Tab-separated table of C-alpha atoms and ligand atoms in Angstrom:
chain	number	residue	atom	x	y	z
A	1	MET	CA	12.480	138.443	121.768
A	2	SER	CA	14.099	136.684	124.569
A	3	ASP	CA	13.374	136.772	128.153
A	4	SER	CA	14.890	139.665	130.205
A	5	ILE	CA	14.591	139.490	133.889
A	6	LEU	CA	15.854	141.622	136.730
A	7	PHE	CA	16.284	140.164	140.204
A	8	THR	CA	16.695	142.799	142.918
A	9	ASN	CA	17.128	142.809	146.720
A	10	ALA	CA	19.609	139.828	146.595
A	11	LYS	CA	22.469	138.924	148.613
A	12	LEU	CA	24.768	138.562	145.590
A	13	PHE	CA	27.793	136.466	145.492
A	14	THR	CA	29.349	137.032	142.166
A	15	GLY	CA	32.236	134.410	142.456
A	16	VAL	CA	34.597	137.115	141.372
A	17	ASP	CA	35.975	137.521	145.020
A	18	GLU	CA	34.979	136.268	148.578
A	19	GLU	CA	32.550	139.155	149.229
A	20	ALA	CA	28.731	139.334	149.030
A	21	ILE	CA	26.820	142.387	148.010
A	22	ASP	CA	23.711	143.414	150.021
A	23	GLY	CA	21.087	144.923	147.892
A	24	GLY	CA	22.456	143.240	144.792
A	25	ALA	CA	20.777	143.107	141.544
A	26	ILE	CA	21.431	140.794	138.746
A	27	TRP	CA	19.884	141.323	135.178
A	28	VAL	CA	19.517	138.196	132.745
A	29	ASP	CA	18.927	138.835	129.169
A	30	GLY	CA	18.384	135.726	127.223
A	31	ARG	CA	21.077	133.503	128.027
A	32	HIS	CA	23.565	135.949	129.293
A	33	VAL	CA	24.181	137.991	132.395
A	34	ARG	CA	23.694	141.650	131.443
A	35	TYR	CA	24.510	143.185	134.861
A	36	ALA	CA	25.467	141.869	138.285
A	37	GLY	CA	26.277	144.218	141.242
A	38	ARG	CA	24.634	147.062	143.200
A	39	LEU	CA	21.209	148.160	142.102
A	40	ALA	CA	22.350	151.617	142.398
A	41	ASP	CA	24.947	151.152	139.731
A	42	ILE	CA	22.733	149.614	137.137
A	43	GLY	CA	21.831	152.548	134.923
A	44	PRO	CA	18.780	152.629	132.994
A	45	VAL	CA	16.661	149.434	132.559
A	46	PRO	CA	13.908	149.401	129.881
A	47	ASP	CA	10.264	149.000	131.060
A	48	GLY	CA	9.657	145.682	129.494
A	49	VAL	CA	12.235	143.928	131.835
A	50	ARG	CA	10.384	141.870	134.382
A	51	ARG	CA	11.474	142.491	137.839
A	52	VAL	CA	11.476	140.017	140.929
A	53	ASP	CA	12.050	141.104	144.422
A	54	LEU	CA	14.218	138.139	146.097
A	55	ASN	CA	13.446	139.563	149.565
A	56	GLY	CA	17.130	139.219	150.500
A	57	GLN	CA	17.678	135.765	149.146
A	58	PHE	CA	21.294	134.520	148.193
A	59	VAL	CA	22.219	134.598	144.644
A	60	MET	CA	25.262	132.785	143.619
A	61	PRO	CA	26.942	131.303	140.309
A	62	GLY	CA	25.953	127.632	139.493
A	63	MET	CA	28.269	125.162	141.002
A	64	THR	CA	30.146	122.556	139.136
A	65	GLU	CA	30.281	118.781	140.244
A	66	SER	CA	33.881	118.267	138.989
A	67	HIS	CA	33.962	114.442	139.354
A	68	ALA	CA	30.587	113.237	138.418
A	69	HIS	CA	28.956	109.662	137.954
A	70	ILE	CA	25.426	110.689	136.843
A	71	SER	CA	25.077	107.028	135.422
A	72	TYR	CA	25.905	105.387	138.848
A	73	THR	CA	22.741	103.941	140.662
A	74	ASN	CA	23.732	104.463	144.329
A	75	ASN	CA	25.313	100.655	144.424
A	76	GLY	CA	28.129	99.457	146.325
A	77	PRO	CA	31.515	100.225	145.003
A	78	THR	CA	31.920	96.633	143.488
A	79	GLU	CA	28.488	96.808	141.876
A	80	LEU	CA	28.697	99.884	139.585
A	81	ASP	CA	28.145	97.726	136.590
A	82	LYS	CA	25.381	95.452	137.996
A	83	THR	CA	22.429	97.718	137.075
A	84	PRO	CA	20.998	96.671	133.681
A	85	VAL	CA	21.752	99.454	131.269
A	86	GLU	CA	17.948	100.161	130.479
A	87	GLU	CA	17.382	100.594	134.322
A	88	ALA	CA	20.554	102.790	134.696
A	89	MET	CA	19.389	105.050	131.803
A	90	MET	CA	16.100	105.737	133.675
A	91	TRP	CA	18.093	106.346	136.870
A	92	SER	CA	20.483	108.787	135.216
A	93	ILE	CA	17.614	110.975	133.869
A	94	ASP	CA	16.357	111.363	137.482
A	95	ASN	CA	20.083	111.912	138.609
A	96	ALA	CA	20.777	114.522	136.210
A	97	ARG	CA	17.610	116.528	137.274
A	98	LEU	CA	18.487	115.945	140.712
A	99	MET	CA	22.041	117.422	140.255
A	100	LEU	CA	20.635	120.443	138.594
A	101	ALA	CA	18.064	120.719	141.460
A	102	SER	CA	20.956	120.619	143.900
A	103	GLY	CA	22.416	123.943	142.426
A	104	PHE	CA	25.021	122.149	140.069
A	105	THR	CA	24.628	123.654	136.669
A	106	SER	CA	27.770	121.968	135.337
A	107	ALA	CA	29.380	118.709	135.719
A	108	ILE	CA	32.581	116.966	134.507
A	109	SER	CA	32.093	113.249	134.204
A	110	PHE	CA	34.750	111.041	135.581
A	111	GLY	CA	33.262	107.899	134.084
A	112	SER	CA	30.156	106.609	132.597
A	113	VAL	CA	28.412	103.231	132.635
A	114	HIS	CA	27.876	102.313	128.888
A	115	ARG	CA	27.323	105.371	126.755
A	116	ILE	CA	24.847	106.792	129.050
A	117	ASP	CA	26.729	110.116	129.526
A	118	VAL	CA	26.772	110.830	125.853
A	119	HIS	CA	22.990	110.324	125.478
A	120	LEU	CA	21.978	112.299	128.518
A	121	ARG	CA	24.295	115.139	127.377
A	122	ASN	CA	22.631	115.146	123.944
A	123	ALA	CA	19.090	115.089	125.561
A	124	ILE	CA	19.856	117.744	128.139
A	125	ASP	CA	21.312	120.140	125.307
A	126	LYS	CA	18.272	119.432	123.100
A	127	GLY	CA	15.928	120.345	126.196
A	128	HIS	CA	14.362	116.913	125.972
A	129	ILE	CA	15.229	116.409	129.847
A	130	VAL	CA	16.869	118.667	132.538
A	131	GLY	CA	20.211	118.606	133.815
A	132	PRO	CA	23.416	120.217	134.149
A	133	ARG	CA	25.934	121.217	131.258
A	134	LEU	CA	27.633	117.870	131.042
A	135	CYS	CA	31.194	117.144	129.916
A	136	ALA	CA	30.500	113.582	129.112
A	137	SER	CA	32.822	110.788	129.515
A	138	GLY	CA	32.477	106.955	128.200
A	139	ARG	CA	33.579	103.850	129.924
A	140	ASP	CA	36.651	103.992	132.097
A	141	VAL	CA	39.988	102.921	130.339
A	142	GLY	CA	42.363	101.052	132.322
A	143	ALA	CA	44.839	98.287	131.952
A	144	THR	CA	44.327	94.709	132.873
A	145	ALA	CA	44.733	94.225	136.581
A	146	SER	CA	43.802	98.103	136.965
A	147	ASN	CA	41.162	99.494	139.001
A	148	ALA	CA	39.039	99.380	136.062
A	149	ASP	CA	39.441	95.605	135.949
A	150	LEU	CA	37.315	95.071	139.030
A	151	HIS	CA	35.968	91.413	138.939
A	152	PRO	CA	37.805	88.126	138.852
A	153	ASP	CA	38.358	86.711	135.483
A	154	TYR	CA	35.399	84.215	135.559
A	155	ALA	CA	33.123	87.307	136.160
A	156	ARG	CA	34.872	89.151	133.152
A	157	PRO	CA	31.605	89.777	131.098
A	158	GLN	CA	30.340	92.038	133.839
A	159	MET	CA	32.932	94.464	132.751
A	160	GLU	CA	30.900	95.336	129.689
A	161	GLY	CA	29.371	98.461	130.821
A	162	LEU	CA	31.953	99.896	133.137
A	163	GLY	CA	35.316	99.559	131.829
A	164	MET	CA	37.397	99.312	128.585
A	165	LEU	CA	40.556	97.203	129.356
A	166	ALA	CA	43.326	98.320	126.999
A	167	ASP	CA	47.001	97.259	127.192
A	168	GLY	CA	49.644	98.644	125.117
A	169	PRO	CA	49.699	102.080	123.355
A	170	TRP	CA	48.075	101.109	120.252
A	171	ALA	CA	45.195	99.510	122.285
A	172	VAL	CA	45.053	102.388	124.553
A	173	ARG	CA	44.866	104.627	121.386
A	174	LYS	CA	42.044	102.397	119.942
A	175	ALA	CA	40.057	102.807	123.157
A	176	VAL	CA	40.250	106.517	122.966
A	177	ARG	CA	39.445	106.550	119.305
A	178	THR	CA	36.336	104.518	120.258
A	179	LEU	CA	35.278	106.868	122.817
A	180	ARG	CA	35.704	109.849	120.300
A	181	LYS	CA	33.400	107.746	117.810
A	182	ASN	CA	30.941	107.242	120.529
A	183	GLY	CA	30.757	111.051	121.417
A	184	ALA	CA	32.669	111.416	124.673
A	185	ASN	CA	34.126	114.640	125.697
A	186	VAL	CA	36.382	113.163	128.437
A	187	VAL	CA	38.608	110.230	128.557
A	188	LYS	CA	38.836	108.682	132.161
A	189	LEU	CA	41.895	107.053	132.725
A	190	PHE	CA	43.053	104.854	135.777
A	191	LEU	CA	46.606	105.296	136.470
A	192	ASP	CA	46.528	103.565	139.931
A	193	GLY	CA	44.072	101.894	142.195
A	194	GLU	CA	42.295	101.640	145.514
A	195	GLY	CA	43.080	100.573	149.074
A	196	LEU	CA	40.196	98.117	148.683
A	197	SER	CA	41.725	96.615	145.616
A	198	GLY	CA	43.934	93.606	146.178
A	199	HIS	CA	45.592	93.777	142.758
A	200	ALA	CA	45.782	97.486	142.213
A	201	PRO	CA	46.357	99.617	145.379
A	202	PRO	CA	47.467	103.193	145.362
A	203	GLY	CA	51.089	103.784	144.216
A	204	GLU	CA	51.272	100.729	141.978
A	205	LEU	CA	51.107	102.214	138.483
A	206	THR	CA	48.759	100.307	136.165
A	207	TYR	CA	50.011	102.023	133.016
A	208	THR	CA	53.493	102.582	131.743
A	209	ASP	CA	54.685	106.092	130.643
A	210	GLU	CA	54.238	104.949	126.963
A	211	GLU	CA	50.701	103.982	127.392
A	212	VAL	CA	49.827	107.196	129.441
A	213	GLU	CA	51.428	109.354	126.620
A	214	ALA	CA	49.483	107.436	123.833
A	215	ALA	CA	46.090	107.971	125.763
A	216	ILE	CA	46.399	111.600	126.412
A	217	SER	CA	48.075	112.701	123.321
A	218	GLU	CA	45.342	110.825	121.375
A	219	ALA	CA	42.660	112.290	123.394
A	220	HIS	CA	44.054	115.818	122.781
A	221	VAL	CA	44.437	115.408	119.120
A	222	ARG	CA	40.582	114.594	119.087
A	223	GLY	CA	39.590	117.519	121.261
A	224	MET	CA	38.991	115.509	124.296
A	225	ARG	CA	40.090	116.150	127.641
A	226	VAL	CA	41.629	113.567	130.047
A	227	ALA	CA	40.468	112.799	133.684
A	228	THR	CA	42.873	110.488	135.737
A	229	HIS	CA	42.272	108.431	138.643
A	230	SER	CA	45.710	109.312	140.420
A	231	ARG	CA	45.859	108.503	144.286
A	232	SER	CA	49.695	108.500	144.647
A	233	ALA	CA	52.523	110.960	143.918
A	234	ALA	CA	53.776	108.564	141.241
A	235	ALA	CA	50.430	108.614	139.521
A	236	VAL	CA	50.059	112.348	139.866
A	237	LYS	CA	53.349	112.901	138.267
A	238	GLN	CA	52.520	110.639	135.480
A	239	ALA	CA	49.440	112.493	134.823
A	240	VAL	CA	51.144	115.920	134.957
A	241	LYS	CA	53.994	114.786	132.905
A	242	PHE	CA	51.949	113.881	129.795
A	243	GLY	CA	49.352	116.596	130.073
A	244	ALA	CA	46.120	115.277	131.940
A	245	ASP	CA	43.522	118.120	132.350
A	246	PHE	CA	41.589	116.816	135.518
A	247	ILE	CA	43.494	114.879	138.242
A	248	GLY	CA	41.293	113.029	140.560
A	249	HIS	CA	42.069	112.210	144.024
A	250	ALA	CA	45.774	113.246	144.403
A	251	ASN	CA	45.764	111.981	148.072
A	252	TYR	CA	49.475	111.288	148.560
A	253	LEU	CA	51.727	114.068	147.411
A	254	ASP	CA	55.620	114.412	147.560
A	255	ASP	CA	57.443	117.536	146.967
A	256	GLU	CA	58.266	116.809	143.417
A	257	ALA	CA	54.523	116.219	142.757
A	258	VAL	CA	53.436	119.563	144.330
A	259	ASP	CA	56.074	121.408	142.297
A	260	MET	CA	54.997	119.749	138.960
A	261	LEU	CA	51.446	120.648	139.810
A	262	ARG	CA	52.291	124.137	140.625
A	263	ARG	CA	54.119	124.739	137.400
A	264	ALA	CA	51.153	123.316	135.614
A	265	ARG	CA	48.602	125.050	137.650
A	266	ASP	CA	47.166	127.266	134.790
A	267	ARG	CA	46.270	124.242	132.632
A	268	LEU	CA	45.056	121.636	134.950
A	269	PHE	CA	42.672	121.096	138.151
A	270	VAL	CA	42.812	118.697	140.963
A	271	GLY	CA	39.722	117.183	142.619
A	272	PRO	CA	40.277	115.320	145.979
A	273	ALA	CA	36.911	113.670	145.678
A	274	ILE	CA	37.001	113.069	149.584
A	275	ALA	CA	33.368	111.837	149.976
A	276	TRP	CA	33.977	108.276	149.389
A	277	GLU	CA	36.708	107.915	151.870
A	278	VAL	CA	34.929	109.738	154.619
A	279	GLN	CA	31.744	107.899	153.970
A	280	PHE	CA	33.495	104.524	153.824
A	281	LEU	CA	35.163	105.108	157.183
A	282	ALA	CA	31.666	106.071	158.669
A	283	ASN	CA	29.995	103.175	157.120
A	284	CYS	CA	32.411	100.593	156.753
A	285	GLU	CA	30.663	98.033	159.250
A	286	SER	CA	27.327	98.296	157.455
A	287	MET	CA	29.344	97.513	154.142
A	288	GLY	CA	30.967	94.363	155.788
A	289	PHE	CA	34.343	95.682	156.579
A	290	THR	CA	35.585	95.933	160.260
A	291	ARG	CA	37.074	99.077	161.416
A	292	GLN	CA	40.335	97.406	161.859
A	293	ALA	CA	40.276	96.070	158.184
A	294	VAL	CA	39.559	99.509	156.823
A	295	ARG	CA	42.455	101.052	158.964
A	296	GLU	CA	44.897	98.227	157.711
A	297	LYS	CA	43.763	99.198	154.058
A	298	GLY	CA	44.975	102.791	154.936
A	299	TYR	CA	41.722	104.840	154.706
A	300	GLU	CA	42.409	106.632	157.805
A	301	ARG	CA	45.806	107.593	156.761
A	302	GLU	CA	44.420	108.363	153.242
A	303	VAL	CA	42.144	111.174	154.737
A	304	GLU	CA	44.813	112.566	156.795
A	305	ALA	CA	47.139	112.617	153.741
A	306	THR	CA	44.455	114.339	151.655
A	307	VAL	CA	43.935	117.091	154.168
A	308	ASP	CA	47.725	117.802	153.796
A	309	ALA	CA	47.795	117.527	150.025
A	310	VAL	CA	44.889	119.930	149.601
A	311	LYS	CA	46.442	122.530	151.945
A	312	ARG	CA	49.853	122.269	149.972
A	313	LEU	CA	48.114	122.516	146.630
A	314	ARG	CA	46.055	125.591	147.588
A	315	ASP	CA	49.260	127.188	149.019
A	316	VAL	CA	51.055	127.123	145.811
A	317	GLY	CA	47.834	128.255	143.885
A	318	VAL	CA	46.602	125.144	142.093
A	319	ARG	CA	42.947	124.984	141.582
A	320	VAL	CA	41.165	122.361	143.858
A	321	LEU	CA	37.594	121.483	142.848
A	322	ILE	CA	34.514	120.506	144.517
A	323	GLY	CA	32.860	117.187	143.830
A	324	GLY	CA	33.476	113.360	143.696
A	325	ASP	CA	32.154	110.074	143.575
A	326	TYR	CA	28.540	110.751	144.434
A	327	GLY	CA	26.248	108.087	143.144
A	328	LEU	CA	27.447	105.200	145.210
A	329	ASN	CA	25.284	103.732	148.124
A	330	ILE	CA	27.335	105.527	150.830
A	331	THR	CA	27.343	108.752	148.630
A	332	PRO	CA	23.985	108.874	147.019
A	333	HIS	CA	22.906	111.332	144.333
A	334	GLY	CA	21.358	114.543	145.468
A	335	THR	CA	24.083	114.923	148.388
A	336	TYR	CA	26.587	116.511	146.275
A	337	ALA	CA	26.715	119.735	148.214
A	338	LYS	CA	28.310	117.623	150.993
A	339	ASP	CA	31.554	118.357	149.467
A	340	LEU	CA	31.458	122.030	150.404
A	341	GLU	CA	31.230	120.970	154.076
A	342	TYR	CA	34.270	118.744	153.869
A	343	PHE	CA	36.180	121.522	152.239
A	344	VAL	CA	35.222	123.753	155.188
A	345	ASP	CA	35.398	121.292	158.144
A	346	LEU	CA	38.128	118.898	156.748
A	347	PHE	CA	40.293	121.128	154.723
A	348	GLY	CA	39.803	124.437	156.639
A	349	LEU	CA	38.547	126.601	153.700
A	350	THR	CA	36.214	129.427	154.712
A	351	PRO	CA	32.753	129.110	153.288
A	352	ALA	CA	33.520	131.854	150.716
A	353	GLN	CA	36.693	129.970	149.742
A	354	ALA	CA	34.748	126.696	149.186
A	355	LEU	CA	32.057	128.398	147.100
A	356	LEU	CA	34.646	129.895	144.721
A	357	CYS	CA	36.188	126.299	144.257
A	358	ALA	CA	32.549	125.246	143.247
A	359	THR	CA	31.929	128.186	141.239
A	360	ARG	CA	34.683	130.202	139.641
A	361	ASP	CA	37.249	127.321	139.377
A	362	GLY	CA	34.612	124.662	138.591
A	363	GLY	CA	33.336	126.968	135.848
A	364	ALA	CA	36.832	127.506	134.577
A	365	ALA	CA	37.314	123.773	134.277
A	366	VAL	CA	34.227	123.125	132.361
A	367	ASP	CA	34.664	126.135	129.992
A	368	PRO	CA	38.128	127.138	129.246
A	369	GLY	CA	36.683	130.052	127.196
A	370	GLY	CA	35.666	131.746	130.479
A	371	MET	CA	32.078	131.912	129.997
A	372	LEU	CA	31.178	130.125	133.295
A	373	GLY	CA	31.618	130.177	137.016
A	374	THR	CA	31.044	133.991	137.827
A	375	LEU	CA	28.254	136.197	137.614
A	376	GLU	CA	29.591	139.089	135.278
A	377	ALA	CA	28.219	140.869	132.334
A	378	GLY	CA	28.460	138.906	129.219
A	379	LYS	CA	28.800	135.527	130.863
A	380	TRP	CA	26.144	132.549	130.469
A	381	ALA	CA	23.441	132.965	133.108
A	382	ASP	CA	23.942	130.012	135.450
A	383	LEU	CA	23.007	130.722	138.886
A	384	VAL	CA	21.383	129.561	142.173
A	385	ILE	CA	18.883	131.319	144.417
A	386	VAL	CA	19.159	130.143	147.837
A	387	ASN	CA	16.765	130.933	150.903
A	388	GLY	CA	19.627	131.061	153.301
A	389	ASP	CA	23.204	132.288	153.540
A	390	PRO	CA	25.715	129.617	152.577
A	391	LEU	CA	28.371	132.069	153.672
A	392	SER	CA	27.309	131.597	157.235
A	393	ASP	CA	26.744	127.941	156.960
A	394	VAL	CA	27.560	126.007	153.694
A	395	ARG	CA	25.274	123.025	154.818
A	396	VAL	CA	22.308	125.091	153.705
A	397	LEU	CA	23.033	124.052	150.247
A	398	GLN	CA	22.423	120.371	151.233
A	399	ASP	CA	18.769	121.268	152.093
A	400	HIS	CA	16.858	121.223	148.606
A	401	SER	CA	14.050	122.980	150.175
A	402	ARG	CA	16.267	125.972	150.492
A	403	ILE	CA	17.088	126.170	146.824
A	404	SER	CA	14.354	128.312	145.669
A	405	ALA	CA	15.508	128.193	141.902
A	406	VAL	CA	18.370	127.256	139.715
A	407	MET	CA	18.825	129.129	136.478
A	408	LYS	CA	20.889	127.439	133.444
A	409	ASP	CA	21.621	129.269	130.376
A	410	GLY	CA	19.101	131.971	131.281
A	411	GLN	CA	16.254	129.362	131.869
A	412	LEU	CA	14.759	129.482	135.207
A	413	PHE	CA	14.057	126.071	136.952
A	414	CYS	CA	11.842	125.842	140.060
A	415	GLY	CA	10.495	122.710	141.797
A	416	LEU	CA	12.918	120.375	140.500
A	417	THR	CA	13.529	118.315	143.702
A	418	ARG	CA	11.731	115.343	144.862
A	419	ASN	CA	9.978	117.352	147.449
A	420	ARG	CA	8.538	119.393	144.663
A	421	PRO	CA	7.377	117.254	141.996
A	422	TYR	CA	6.373	118.938	138.637
A	423	HIS	CA	2.917	118.185	138.956
A	424	ALA	CA	2.302	119.092	142.571
A	425	SER	CA	-0.359	121.659	141.867
A	426	ALA	CA	-2.414	123.021	139.168
A	427	ASP	CA	0.004	125.904	138.800
A	428	ASP	CA	2.754	123.402	137.853
A	429	LEU	CA	0.569	122.113	135.001
A	430	THR	CA	0.126	125.549	133.519
A	431	ALA	CA	3.683	126.562	133.867
A	432	PRO	CA	6.185	125.522	130.909
A	433	ARG	CA	8.556	122.670	131.768
A	434	PRO	CA	11.104	123.937	132.654
A	435	ALA	CA	9.469	127.244	134.042
A	436	ALA	CA	10.119	130.088	131.960
A	437	ALA	CA	11.677	133.067	133.517
A	438	GLY	CA	8.927	135.371	135.118
A	439	SER	CA	6.136	132.483	135.114
A	440	ARG	CA	3.644	132.551	137.764
A	441	LEU	CA	5.295	129.345	139.257
A	442	ALA	CA	8.732	130.961	139.119
A	443	GLU	CA	7.360	134.093	141.004
A	444	GLN	CA	5.555	132.061	143.601
A	445	VAL	CA	8.594	129.935	144.434
A	446	LEU	CA	10.760	132.873	144.544
A	447	ALA	CA	8.426	134.920	146.797
A	448	ALA	CA	8.300	132.136	149.207
A	449	GLU	CA	9.066	133.154	152.808
B	501	ZN	ZN1	35.208	108.357	140.576
């Protein structure tokens, strides 16, 4: 018989709306939520169900990191492919654990080094390692002289792990078929570039319509979804026109782009992935760029344009997702929840609205079947228990010591962060790994404070 556990005395944010319920209860039966709401309304609960009093802790749905690069190793932006694959694989196992520990129970990959994502996903699904539900991508697909073609020609062998250069519709189809053969769920496609890139700036389309149509139609025939790097209005329009599922960045929008996104809002998601720009502006000097050079490359304007773009998209009901480009030296793994702070401070959302982007909307992006993102009877039991109130200050989610536990698919994980290594105490050794619901370890962690 599967585990059945009833959490009581929670401040419960179900993700269905912006409200939280004081005195909330959530009943998890096996891998599903059986009830989430006021304890008073729960009805009869059998004697055999374990009860855990959360002492007023906050319970929310698991979050989705919607633009993940789990295989990146906290390198600089031009060194993403410089870590040997064996070492990157070891990092990635740790990164996956850290992402789950940070409260992110799902992730949509926007590009993997080598085939690491696919192997991570498989190991996570089999229970060999811990990590989020992962929509795995493979190597980036881009044209010659695109943003996937980072290095000068004499250094081309360095590209092996990061990008697949494909020019022309049939080469693009072959790249997508290769990703399919290798087990990817997501195709990452570069439609334009970066301010930093001399040969692929935002706004200069790196693929023709014919190539984009080939890539996306080929991916969809094979049951894969497509994530695009689209900074400019032109690249966003190209993505929408040919049916991309996840549009990354969307920094510069014109009226036509906003209208196209509005009309497609039920089938696609946009993620601004603003962390990279914000942190690049803050740390440019330590990365060897003067403030003047960064300004000339347009990064200050890009942040301003993105604030405007997010506001326009939300005004017309386009779902804007949390996450993006964590795993670089300036956006290290484990800091994913910074995005919620950017959504509040930069984009002007309330904490509750930012949480809905991370939970309800991120869950809908991961699972179009509707089993993720909210805590409602019948859905998969993915949740986070927080010793604090993110509705008062979303930054509490950046503090791993305040995340008491994470549940994914009905399995309760405690002590996942670096501050709480597995074998910190004798109790850790006696607890199953991951801790089963209702174990001594779980109860101790949950009762903390
Ligand atoms: Zn990215």
